mmCIF file of C-alpha atoms in Angstrom:
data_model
loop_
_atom_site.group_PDB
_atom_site.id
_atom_site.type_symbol
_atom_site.label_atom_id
_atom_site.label_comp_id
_atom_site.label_asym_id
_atom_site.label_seq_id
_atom_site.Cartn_x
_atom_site.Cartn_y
_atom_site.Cartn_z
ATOM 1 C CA UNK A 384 25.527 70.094 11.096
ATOM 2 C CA UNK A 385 24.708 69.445 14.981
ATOM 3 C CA UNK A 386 25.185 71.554 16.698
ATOM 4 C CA UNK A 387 28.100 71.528 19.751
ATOM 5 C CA UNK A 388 25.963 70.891 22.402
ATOM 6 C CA UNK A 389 23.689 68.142 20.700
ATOM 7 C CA UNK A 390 27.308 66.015 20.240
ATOM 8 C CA UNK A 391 26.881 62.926 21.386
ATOM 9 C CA UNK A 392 28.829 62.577 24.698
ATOM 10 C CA UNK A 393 32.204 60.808 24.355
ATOM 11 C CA UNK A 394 31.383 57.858 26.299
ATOM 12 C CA UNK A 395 27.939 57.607 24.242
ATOM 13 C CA UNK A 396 29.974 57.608 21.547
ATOM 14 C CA UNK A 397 32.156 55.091 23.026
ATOM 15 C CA UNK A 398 29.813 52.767 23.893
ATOM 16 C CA UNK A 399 28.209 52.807 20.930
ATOM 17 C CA UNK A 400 31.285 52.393 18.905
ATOM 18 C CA UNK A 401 32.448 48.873 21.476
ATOM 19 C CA UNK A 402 28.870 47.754 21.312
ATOM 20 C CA UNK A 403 29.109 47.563 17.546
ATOM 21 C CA UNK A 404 32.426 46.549 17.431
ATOM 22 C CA UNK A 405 31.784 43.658 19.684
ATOM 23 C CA UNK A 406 28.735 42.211 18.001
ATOM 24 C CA UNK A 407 31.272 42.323 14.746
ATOM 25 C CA UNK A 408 34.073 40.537 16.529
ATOM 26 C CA UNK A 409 31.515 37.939 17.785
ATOM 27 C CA UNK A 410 29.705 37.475 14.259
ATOM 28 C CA UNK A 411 33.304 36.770 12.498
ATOM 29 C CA UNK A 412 34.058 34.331 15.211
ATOM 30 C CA UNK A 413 31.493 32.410 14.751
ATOM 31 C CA UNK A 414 31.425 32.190 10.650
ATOM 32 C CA UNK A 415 35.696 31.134 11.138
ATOM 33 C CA UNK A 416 34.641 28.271 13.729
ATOM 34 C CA UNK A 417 31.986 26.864 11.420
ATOM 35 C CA UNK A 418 34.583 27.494 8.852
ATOM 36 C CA UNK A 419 37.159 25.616 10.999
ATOM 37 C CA UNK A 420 35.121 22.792 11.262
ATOM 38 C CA UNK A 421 33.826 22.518 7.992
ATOM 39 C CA UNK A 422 37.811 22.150 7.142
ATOM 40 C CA UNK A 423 37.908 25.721 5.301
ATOM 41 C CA UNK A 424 35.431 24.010 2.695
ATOM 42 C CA UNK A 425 33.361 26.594 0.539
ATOM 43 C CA UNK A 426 30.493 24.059 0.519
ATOM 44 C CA UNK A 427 27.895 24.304 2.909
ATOM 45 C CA UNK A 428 27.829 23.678 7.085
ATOM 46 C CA UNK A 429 24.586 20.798 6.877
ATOM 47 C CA UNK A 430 27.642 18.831 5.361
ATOM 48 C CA UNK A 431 30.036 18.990 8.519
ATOM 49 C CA UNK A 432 29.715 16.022 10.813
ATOM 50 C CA UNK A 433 27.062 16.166 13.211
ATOM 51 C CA UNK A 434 24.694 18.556 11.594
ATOM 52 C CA UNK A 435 21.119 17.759 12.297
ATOM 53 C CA UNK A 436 19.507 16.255 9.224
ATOM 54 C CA UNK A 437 15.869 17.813 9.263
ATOM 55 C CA UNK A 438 14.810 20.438 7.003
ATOM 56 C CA UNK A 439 13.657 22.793 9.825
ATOM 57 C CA UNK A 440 16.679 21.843 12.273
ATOM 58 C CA UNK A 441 19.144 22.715 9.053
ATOM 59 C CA UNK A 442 17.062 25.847 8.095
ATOM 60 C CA UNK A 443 17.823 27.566 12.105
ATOM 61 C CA UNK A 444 21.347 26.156 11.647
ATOM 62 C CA UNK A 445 21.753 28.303 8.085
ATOM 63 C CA UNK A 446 19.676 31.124 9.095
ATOM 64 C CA UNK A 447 21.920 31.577 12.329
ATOM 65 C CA UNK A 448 25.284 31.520 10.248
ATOM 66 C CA UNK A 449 23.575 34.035 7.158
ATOM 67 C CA UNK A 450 22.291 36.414 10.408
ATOM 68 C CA UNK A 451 26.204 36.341 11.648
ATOM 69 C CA UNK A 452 27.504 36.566 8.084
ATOM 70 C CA UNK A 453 25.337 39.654 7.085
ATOM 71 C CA UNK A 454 26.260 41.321 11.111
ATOM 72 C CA UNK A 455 29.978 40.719 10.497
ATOM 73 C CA UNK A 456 30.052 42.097 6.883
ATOM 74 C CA UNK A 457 27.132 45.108 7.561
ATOM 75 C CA UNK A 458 27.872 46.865 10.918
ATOM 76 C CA UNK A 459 31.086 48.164 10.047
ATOM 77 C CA UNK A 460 29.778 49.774 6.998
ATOM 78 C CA UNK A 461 26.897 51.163 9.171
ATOM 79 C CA UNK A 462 28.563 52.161 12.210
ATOM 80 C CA UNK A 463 28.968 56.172 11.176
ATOM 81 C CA UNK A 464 25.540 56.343 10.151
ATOM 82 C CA UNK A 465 24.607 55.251 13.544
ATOM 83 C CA UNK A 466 27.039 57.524 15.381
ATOM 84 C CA UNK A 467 24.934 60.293 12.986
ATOM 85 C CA UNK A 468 22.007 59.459 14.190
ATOM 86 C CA UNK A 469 22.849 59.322 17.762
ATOM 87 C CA UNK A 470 23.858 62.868 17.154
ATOM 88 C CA UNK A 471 20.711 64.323 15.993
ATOM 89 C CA UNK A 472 19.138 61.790 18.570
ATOM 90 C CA UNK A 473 20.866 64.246 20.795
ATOM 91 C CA UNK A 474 20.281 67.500 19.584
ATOM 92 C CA UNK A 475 16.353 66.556 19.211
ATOM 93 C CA UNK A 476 15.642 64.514 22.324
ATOM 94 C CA UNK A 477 16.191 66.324 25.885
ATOM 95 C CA UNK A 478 15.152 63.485 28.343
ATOM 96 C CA UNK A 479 18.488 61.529 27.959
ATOM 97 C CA UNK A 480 17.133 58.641 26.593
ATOM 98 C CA UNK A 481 18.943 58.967 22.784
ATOM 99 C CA UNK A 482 20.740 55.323 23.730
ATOM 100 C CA UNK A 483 17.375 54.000 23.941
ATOM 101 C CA UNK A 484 16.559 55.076 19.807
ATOM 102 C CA UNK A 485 20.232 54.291 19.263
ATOM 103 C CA UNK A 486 19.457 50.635 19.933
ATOM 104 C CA UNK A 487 16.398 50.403 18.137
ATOM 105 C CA UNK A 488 17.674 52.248 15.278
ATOM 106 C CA UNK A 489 20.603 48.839 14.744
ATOM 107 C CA UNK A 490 17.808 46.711 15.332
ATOM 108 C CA UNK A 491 15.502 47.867 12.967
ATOM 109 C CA UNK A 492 18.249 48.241 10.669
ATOM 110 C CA UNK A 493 19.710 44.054 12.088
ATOM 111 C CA UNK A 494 15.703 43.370 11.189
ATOM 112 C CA UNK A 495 15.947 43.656 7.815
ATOM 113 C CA UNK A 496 18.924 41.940 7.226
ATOM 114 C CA UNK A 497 17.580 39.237 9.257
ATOM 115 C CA UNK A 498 14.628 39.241 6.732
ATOM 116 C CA UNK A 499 17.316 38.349 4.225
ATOM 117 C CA UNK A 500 19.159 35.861 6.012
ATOM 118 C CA UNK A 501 16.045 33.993 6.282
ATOM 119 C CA UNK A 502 15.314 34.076 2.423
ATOM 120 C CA UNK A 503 18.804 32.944 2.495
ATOM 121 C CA UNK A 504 19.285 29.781 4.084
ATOM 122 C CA UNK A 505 15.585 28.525 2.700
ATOM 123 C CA UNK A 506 17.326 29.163 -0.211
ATOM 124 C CA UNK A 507 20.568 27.871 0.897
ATOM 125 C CA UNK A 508 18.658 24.475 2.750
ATOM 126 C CA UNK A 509 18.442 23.142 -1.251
ATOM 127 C CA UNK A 510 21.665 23.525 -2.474
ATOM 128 C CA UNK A 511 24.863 21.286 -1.182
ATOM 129 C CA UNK A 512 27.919 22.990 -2.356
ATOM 130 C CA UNK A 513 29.158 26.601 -3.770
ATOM 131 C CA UNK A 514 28.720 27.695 -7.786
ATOM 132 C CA UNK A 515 32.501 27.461 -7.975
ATOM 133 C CA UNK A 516 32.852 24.471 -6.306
ATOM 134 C CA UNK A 517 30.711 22.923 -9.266
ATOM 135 C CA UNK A 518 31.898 25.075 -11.968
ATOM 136 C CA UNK A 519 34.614 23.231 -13.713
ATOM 137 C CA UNK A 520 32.262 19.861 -13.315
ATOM 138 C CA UNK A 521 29.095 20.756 -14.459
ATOM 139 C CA UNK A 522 28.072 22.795 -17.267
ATOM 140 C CA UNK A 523 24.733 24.525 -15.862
ATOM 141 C CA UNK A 524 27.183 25.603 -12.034
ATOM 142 C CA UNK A 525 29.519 27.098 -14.148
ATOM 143 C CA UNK A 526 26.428 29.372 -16.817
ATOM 144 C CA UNK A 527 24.832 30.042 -13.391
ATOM 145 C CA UNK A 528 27.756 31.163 -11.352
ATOM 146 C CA UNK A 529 28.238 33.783 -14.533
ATOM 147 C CA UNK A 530 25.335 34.554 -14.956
ATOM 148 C CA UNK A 531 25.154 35.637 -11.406
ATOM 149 C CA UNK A 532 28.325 37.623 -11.309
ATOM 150 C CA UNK A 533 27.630 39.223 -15.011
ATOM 151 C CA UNK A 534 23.960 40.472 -13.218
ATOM 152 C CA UNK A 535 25.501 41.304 -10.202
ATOM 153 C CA UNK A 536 28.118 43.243 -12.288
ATOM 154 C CA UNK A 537 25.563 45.125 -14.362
ATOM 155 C CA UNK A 538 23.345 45.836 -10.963
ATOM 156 C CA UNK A 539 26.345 47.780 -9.751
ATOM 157 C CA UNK A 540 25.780 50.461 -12.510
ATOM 158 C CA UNK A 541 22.486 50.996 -12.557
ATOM 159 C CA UNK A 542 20.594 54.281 -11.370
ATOM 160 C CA UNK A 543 18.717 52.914 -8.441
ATOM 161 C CA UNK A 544 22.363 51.351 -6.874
ATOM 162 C CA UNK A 545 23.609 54.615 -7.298
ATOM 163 C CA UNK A 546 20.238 56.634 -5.990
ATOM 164 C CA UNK A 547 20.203 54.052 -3.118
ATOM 165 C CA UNK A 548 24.051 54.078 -2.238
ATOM 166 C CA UNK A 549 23.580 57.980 -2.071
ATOM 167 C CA UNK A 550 21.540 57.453 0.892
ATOM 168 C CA UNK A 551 23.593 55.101 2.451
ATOM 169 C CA UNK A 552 27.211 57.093 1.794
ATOM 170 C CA UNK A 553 25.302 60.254 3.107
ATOM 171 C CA UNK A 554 22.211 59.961 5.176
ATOM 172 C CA UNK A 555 21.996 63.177 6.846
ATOM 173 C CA UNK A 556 19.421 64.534 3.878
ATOM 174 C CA UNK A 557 17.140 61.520 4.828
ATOM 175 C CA UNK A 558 16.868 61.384 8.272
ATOM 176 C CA UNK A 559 16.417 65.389 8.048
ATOM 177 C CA UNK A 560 13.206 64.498 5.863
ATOM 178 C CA UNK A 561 12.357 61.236 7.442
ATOM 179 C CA UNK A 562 12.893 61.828 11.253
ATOM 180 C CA UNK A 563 10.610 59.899 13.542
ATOM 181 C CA UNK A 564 10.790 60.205 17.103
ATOM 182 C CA UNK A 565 11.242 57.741 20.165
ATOM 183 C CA UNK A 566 11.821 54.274 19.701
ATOM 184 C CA UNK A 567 9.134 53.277 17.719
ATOM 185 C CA UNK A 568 10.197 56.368 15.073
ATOM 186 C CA UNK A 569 13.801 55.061 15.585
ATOM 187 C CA UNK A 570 13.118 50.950 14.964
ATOM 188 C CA UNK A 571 11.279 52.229 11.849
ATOM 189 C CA UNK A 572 14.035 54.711 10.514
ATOM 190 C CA UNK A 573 16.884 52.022 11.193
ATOM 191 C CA UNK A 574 14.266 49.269 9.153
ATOM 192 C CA UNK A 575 14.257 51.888 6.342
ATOM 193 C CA UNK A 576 18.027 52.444 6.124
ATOM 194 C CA UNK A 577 18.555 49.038 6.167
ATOM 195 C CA UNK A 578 16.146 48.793 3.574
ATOM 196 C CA UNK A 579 18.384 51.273 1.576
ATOM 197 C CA UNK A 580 21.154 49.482 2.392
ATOM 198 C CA UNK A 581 19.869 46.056 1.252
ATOM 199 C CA UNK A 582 18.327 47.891 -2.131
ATOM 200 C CA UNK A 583 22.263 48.644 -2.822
ATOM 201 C CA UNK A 584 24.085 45.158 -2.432
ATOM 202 C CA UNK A 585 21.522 42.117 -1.875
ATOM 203 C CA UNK A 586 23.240 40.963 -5.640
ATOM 204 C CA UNK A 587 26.622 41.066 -3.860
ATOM 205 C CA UNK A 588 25.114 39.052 -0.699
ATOM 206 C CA UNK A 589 23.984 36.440 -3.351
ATOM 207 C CA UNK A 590 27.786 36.303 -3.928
ATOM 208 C CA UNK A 591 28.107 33.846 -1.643
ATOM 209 C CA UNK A 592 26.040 31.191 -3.369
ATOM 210 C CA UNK A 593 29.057 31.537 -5.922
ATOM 211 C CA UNK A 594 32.103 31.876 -3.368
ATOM 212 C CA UNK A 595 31.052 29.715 -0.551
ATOM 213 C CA UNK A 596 29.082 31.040 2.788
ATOM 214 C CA UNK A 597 31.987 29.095 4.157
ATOM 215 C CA UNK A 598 34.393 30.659 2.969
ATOM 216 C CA UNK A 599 36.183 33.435 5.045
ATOM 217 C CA UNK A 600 38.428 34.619 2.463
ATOM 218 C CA UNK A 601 36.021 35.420 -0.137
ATOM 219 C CA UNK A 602 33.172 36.954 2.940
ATOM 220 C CA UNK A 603 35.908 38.791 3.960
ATOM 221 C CA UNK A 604 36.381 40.362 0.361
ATOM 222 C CA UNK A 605 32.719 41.047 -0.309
ATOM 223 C CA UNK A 606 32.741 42.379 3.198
ATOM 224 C CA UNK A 607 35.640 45.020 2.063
ATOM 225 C CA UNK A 608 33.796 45.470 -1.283
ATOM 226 C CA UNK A 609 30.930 47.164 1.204
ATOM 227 C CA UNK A 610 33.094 49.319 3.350
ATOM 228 C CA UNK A 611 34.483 50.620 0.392
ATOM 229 C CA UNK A 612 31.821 51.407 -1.472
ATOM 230 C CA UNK A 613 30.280 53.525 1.753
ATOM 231 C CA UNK A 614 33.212 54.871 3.321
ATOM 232 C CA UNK A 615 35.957 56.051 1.470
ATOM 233 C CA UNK A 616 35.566 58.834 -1.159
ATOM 234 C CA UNK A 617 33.813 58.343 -4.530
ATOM 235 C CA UNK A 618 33.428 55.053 -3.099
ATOM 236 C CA UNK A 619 30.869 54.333 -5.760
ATOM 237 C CA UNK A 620 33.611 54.409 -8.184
ATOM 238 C CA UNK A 621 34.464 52.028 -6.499
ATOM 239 C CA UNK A 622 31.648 50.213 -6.765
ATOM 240 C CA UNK A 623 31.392 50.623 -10.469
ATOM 241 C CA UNK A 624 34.929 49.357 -11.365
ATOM 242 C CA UNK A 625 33.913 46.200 -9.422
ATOM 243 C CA UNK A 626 31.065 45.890 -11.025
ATOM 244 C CA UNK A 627 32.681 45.739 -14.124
ATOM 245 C CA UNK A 628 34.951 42.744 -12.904
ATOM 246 C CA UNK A 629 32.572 41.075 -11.937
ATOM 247 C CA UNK A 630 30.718 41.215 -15.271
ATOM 248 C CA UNK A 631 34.072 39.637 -17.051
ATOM 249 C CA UNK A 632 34.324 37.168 -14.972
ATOM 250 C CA UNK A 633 30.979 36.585 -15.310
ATOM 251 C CA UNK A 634 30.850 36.424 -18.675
ATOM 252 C CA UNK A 635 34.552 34.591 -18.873
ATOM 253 C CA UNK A 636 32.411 31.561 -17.644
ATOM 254 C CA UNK A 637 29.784 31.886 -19.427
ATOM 255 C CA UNK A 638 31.787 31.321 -22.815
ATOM 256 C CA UNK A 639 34.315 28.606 -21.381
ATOM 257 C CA UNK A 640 30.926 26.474 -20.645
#
């Protein structure tokens, strides 16, 4: 444990704490407005009125809701692994400058997701509505929307989600091995957790190809799904019980198609 005097100063910890909390605040309010003008719909936003037609224009238009999306639902899972690291930023550094790896630590770790978010909405720029949405029209929506849960339900019990939810539930042990130092070390350590981090749940981000992107309700509950699973205890209980909904409803579609 640090010790007392490498404690991150109160107003550090502050600061760090509104900074996170603000880019959260700012992510949700921008997936409600497209939401809100998308009439609540779980389809997708190149449908709303005025959305630019080409394929790149659409792409920057997805990949900037998915980078919000992932923000909104990721930093408050995150946000006592970075007060942690500012800590033994703290105890380690002795020039002041821990704020300095602090930020580069959330953007290494906002990096990777932003990796995903792009994979995203190229994915995202073919499709036109949500699984769901198609499910009780069309036979293939509905096999792929349970196919995707019953995967996603199964991935939730397997060794490496648990091995790589470890990490992210307590990350003391890996930053003790894996400590690199300044900003570079820090961009690179925040790159790996996210890495960790994405290793756990990238099935549940696919979620929203079932659910809707647009949809705040079910974001919201994937979103909770996360926090859970990180914060509270025996959270990957959590996790697991989930993950076995998800594989019955899943497989509840499957066999209705």
């Amino acid at each position: 444990m640090p010790s007392p005097s490498g404690l991150i100063r109160p107003e550090r910890r502050l600061a760090v704490i509104a900074s996170l909390t603000l880019v959260t605040i700012l992510s949700w309010a921008y997936v409600v407005h497209l939401a809100r003008m998308s009439g609540m719909s779980t389809g997708l936003p190149m449908d709303m009125p005025g959305m630019p037609a080409s394929f790149a224009a659409t792409f920057l238009a997805l990949f900037a809701m998915w980078v919000a999306m992932m923000a909104g639902m990721m930093l408050p899972a995150v946000l006592p692994t970075v007060l942690l690291f500012a800590t033994i930023a703290r105890q380690r550094r002795q020039t002041g400058r821990a704020q300095l790896s602090v930020s580069a630590f959330v953007l290494g770790y906002l990096l990777v997701w932003g990796g995903f978010s792009a994979l995203a909405a190229q994915l995202q720029t073919r499709l036109s509505v949500a699984l769901l949405d198609l499910a009780p029209h069309t036979r293939s929506a509905g096999v792929a929307a349970g196919v995707l849960l019953l995967l996603t339900g199964a991935y939730q019990w397997t060794a490496f989600t648990t091995a790589c939810l470890n990490h992210c539930r307590s990350p003391i042990a890996h930053f003790t091995a894996h400590w690199h130092e300044g900003a570079g070390g820090a961009l690179r350590m925040g790159a790996e957790h996210g890495a960790l981090c994405l290793a756990c749940c990238w099935l549940l981000m696919a979620l929203l190809f079932v659910g809707g992107v647009m949809n705040p309700l079910w974001v919201g509950g994937l979103a909770l799904l996360v926090l859970l699973e990180r914060l509270v205890p025996r959270g990957d209980l959590v996790g697991r019980i989930a993950g076995v909904g998800l594989a019955v409803w899943g497989l509840t579609l499957i066999v209705r198609r």
